[in-house]
Amino acid sequence: MQRLTQTEEEVMQWIWSLDRVFVKDILAAMPEPKPPYNTISSVVRVLEKKGFVGHEAFGKTHRYYAIIVKSAYRRQAFRRLFRDYFDGSQQALLQFFAREEGLDPDEMERLLADLPEEQNDNTPNTLP
């Protein structure tokens, strides 16, 4: 799966949240200041070339929908973040949350205790 630019990710967030959308729907949902229509249209076409979205044609107008589900992209993005910024170390990741995000050790214990024994795909609960 290809890496998205920040702008592409932002547009994908809108597509994921709105489901099947025209470019005008994405623009309507975006906060001010809104980018030009042509900018969003170009980004959506790039997303389509990258295989993230598909479209249905209605004459000259296209309605877009996500092909890549958000959970799949989130998993891939997290694995890249984990590898690149935490050197694949679970300890470094947990220390980050404890120190930088103020995660209480007792809360961390409760979260770990609430993890299911196995994930739905029958793989152990370990970080990538």
JSON list of N, CA and C in Angstrom, two decimals, residues 94-112:
[
{"chain": "A", "resi": 94, "resn": "LEU", "atom": "N", "xyz": [5.64, 2.15, 24.62]},
{"chain": "A", "resi": 94, "resn": "LEU", "atom": "CA", "xyz": [4.95, 2.28, 25.91]},
{"chain": "A", "resi": 94, "resn": "LEU", "atom": "C", "xyz": [5.55, 3.40, 26.75]},
{"chain": "A", "resi": 95, "resn": "GLN", "atom": "N", "xyz": [6.87, 3.54, 26.71]},
{"chain": "A", "resi": 95, "resn": "GLN", "atom": "CA", "xyz": [7.52, 4.63, 27.43]},
{"chain": "A", "resi": 95, "resn": "GLN", "atom": "C", "xyz": [7.07, 5.99, 26.89]},
{"chain": "A", "resi": 96, "resn": "PHE", "atom": "N", "xyz": [6.90, 6.08, 25.58]},
{"chain": "A", "resi": 96, "resn": "PHE", "atom": "CA", "xyz": [6.42, 7.31, 24.98]},
{"chain": "A", "resi": 96, "resn": "PHE", "atom": "C", "xyz": [5.04, 7.67, 25.54]},
{"chain": "A", "resi": 97, "resn": "PHE", "atom": "N", "xyz": [4.13, 6.70, 25.55]},
{"chain": "A", "resi": 97, "resn": "PHE", "atom": "CA", "xyz": [2.79, 6.97, 26.07]},
{"chain": "A", "resi": 97, "resn": "PHE", "atom": "C", "xyz": [2.82, 7.32, 27.55]},
{"chain": "A", "resi": 98, "resn": "ALA", "atom": "N", "xyz": [3.67, 6.64, 28.29]},
{"chain": "A", "resi": 98, "resn": "ALA", "atom": "CA", "xyz": [3.75, 6.90, 29.73]},
{"chain": "A", "resi": 98, "resn": "ALA", "atom": "C", "xyz": [4.33, 8.29, 29.99]},
{"chain": "A", "resi": 99, "resn": "ARG", "atom": "N", "xyz": [5.39, 8.64, 29.30]},
{"chain": "A", "resi": 99, "resn": "ARG", "atom": "CA", "xyz": [6.07, 9.91, 29.58]},
{"chain": "A", "resi": 99, "resn": "ARG", "atom": "C", "xyz": [5.44, 11.09, 28.86]},
{"chain": "A", "resi": 100, "resn": "GLU", "atom": "N", "xyz": [5.27, 10.96, 27.56]},
{"chain": "A", "resi": 100, "resn": "GLU", "atom": "CA", "xyz": [4.82, 12.09, 26.74]},
{"chain": "A", "resi": 100, "resn": "GLU", "atom": "C", "xyz": [3.31, 12.33, 26.81]},
{"chain": "A", "resi": 101, "resn": "GLU", "atom": "N", "xyz": [2.56, 11.28, 26.96]},
{"chain": "A", "resi": 101, "resn": "GLU", "atom": "CA", "xyz": [1.10, 11.41, 26.96]},
{"chain": "A", "resi": 101, "resn": "GLU", "atom": "C", "xyz": [0.51, 11.26, 28.36]},
{"chain": "A", "resi": 102, "resn": "GLY", "atom": "N", "xyz": [1.37, 11.07, 29.34]},
{"chain": "A", "resi": 102, "resn": "GLY", "atom": "CA", "xyz": [0.90, 11.01, 30.73]},
{"chain": "A", "resi": 102, "resn": "GLY", "atom": "C", "xyz": [0.04, 9.81, 31.05]},
{"chain": "A", "resi": 103, "resn": "LEU", "atom": "N", "xyz": [0.26, 8.70, 30.37]},
{"chain": "A", "resi": 103, "resn": "LEU", "atom": "CA", "xyz": [-0.52, 7.49, 30.65]},
{"chain": "A", "resi": 103, "resn": "LEU", "atom": "C", "xyz": [-0.08, 6.91, 31.99]},
{"chain": "A", "resi": 104, "resn": "ASP", "atom": "N", "xyz": [-1.01, 6.85, 32.89]},
{"chain": "A", "resi": 104, "resn": "ASP", "atom": "CA", "xyz": [-0.79, 6.34, 34.24]},
{"chain": "A", "resi": 104, "resn": "ASP", "atom": "C", "xyz": [-0.46, 4.84, 34.17]},
{"chain": "A", "resi": 105, "resn": "PRO", "atom": "N", "xyz": [0.59, 4.38, 34.88]},
{"chain": "A", "resi": 105, "resn": "PRO", "atom": "CA", "xyz": [0.93, 2.95, 34.86]},
{"chain": "A", "resi": 105, "resn": "PRO", "atom": "C", "xyz": [-0.24, 2.04, 35.26]},
{"chain": "A", "resi": 106, "resn": "ASP", "atom": "N", "xyz": [-1.06, 2.49, 36.22]},
{"chain": "A", "resi": 106, "resn": "ASP", "atom": "CA", "xyz": [-2.22, 1.68, 36.60]},
{"chain": "A", "resi": 106, "resn": "ASP", "atom": "C", "xyz": [-3.21, 1.57, 35.45]},
{"chain": "A", "resi": 107, "resn": "GLU", "atom": "N", "xyz": [-3.40, 2.68, 34.75]},
{"chain": "A", "resi": 107, "resn": "GLU", "atom": "CA", "xyz": [-4.30, 2.67, 33.58]},
{"chain": "A", "resi": 107, "resn": "GLU", "atom": "C", "xyz": [-3.73, 1.76, 32.49]},
{"chain": "A", "resi": 108, "resn": "MET", "atom": "N", "xyz": [-2.42, 1.79, 32.31]},
{"chain": "A", "resi": 108, "resn": "MET", "atom": "CA", "xyz": [-1.78, 0.92, 31.32]},
{"chain": "A", "resi": 108, "resn": "MET", "atom": "C", "xyz": [-2.03, -0.54, 31.69]},
{"chain": "A", "resi": 109, "resn": "GLU", "atom": "N", "xyz": [-1.93, -0.87, 32.95]},
{"chain": "A", "resi": 109, "resn": "GLU", "atom": "CA", "xyz": [-2.19, -2.24, 33.41]},
{"chain": "A", "resi": 109, "resn": "GLU", "atom": "C", "xyz": [-3.63, -2.64, 33.11]},
{"chain": "A", "resi": 110, "resn": "ARG", "atom": "N", "xyz": [-4.57, -1.72, 33.38]},
{"chain": "A", "resi": 110, "resn": "ARG", "atom": "CA", "xyz": [-5.99, -2.01, 33.10]},
{"chain": "A", "resi": 110, "resn": "ARG", "atom": "C", "xyz": [-6.21, -2.23, 31.61]},
{"chain": "A", "resi": 111, "resn": "LEU", "atom": "N", "xyz": [-5.58, -1.40, 30.79]},
{"chain": "A", "resi": 111, "resn": "LEU", "atom": "CA", "xyz": [-5.73, -1.56, 29.34]},
{"chain": "A", "resi": 111, "resn": "LEU", "atom": "C", "xyz": [-5.17, -2.90, 28.87]},
{"chain": "A", "resi": 112, "resn": "LEU", "atom": "N", "xyz": [-4.02, -3.26, 29.38]},
{"chain": "A", "resi": 112, "resn": "LEU", "atom": "CA", "xyz": [-3.41, -4.54, 29.00]},
{"chain": "A", "resi": 112, "resn": "LEU", "atom": "C", "xyz": [-4.26, -5.72, 29.47]}
]
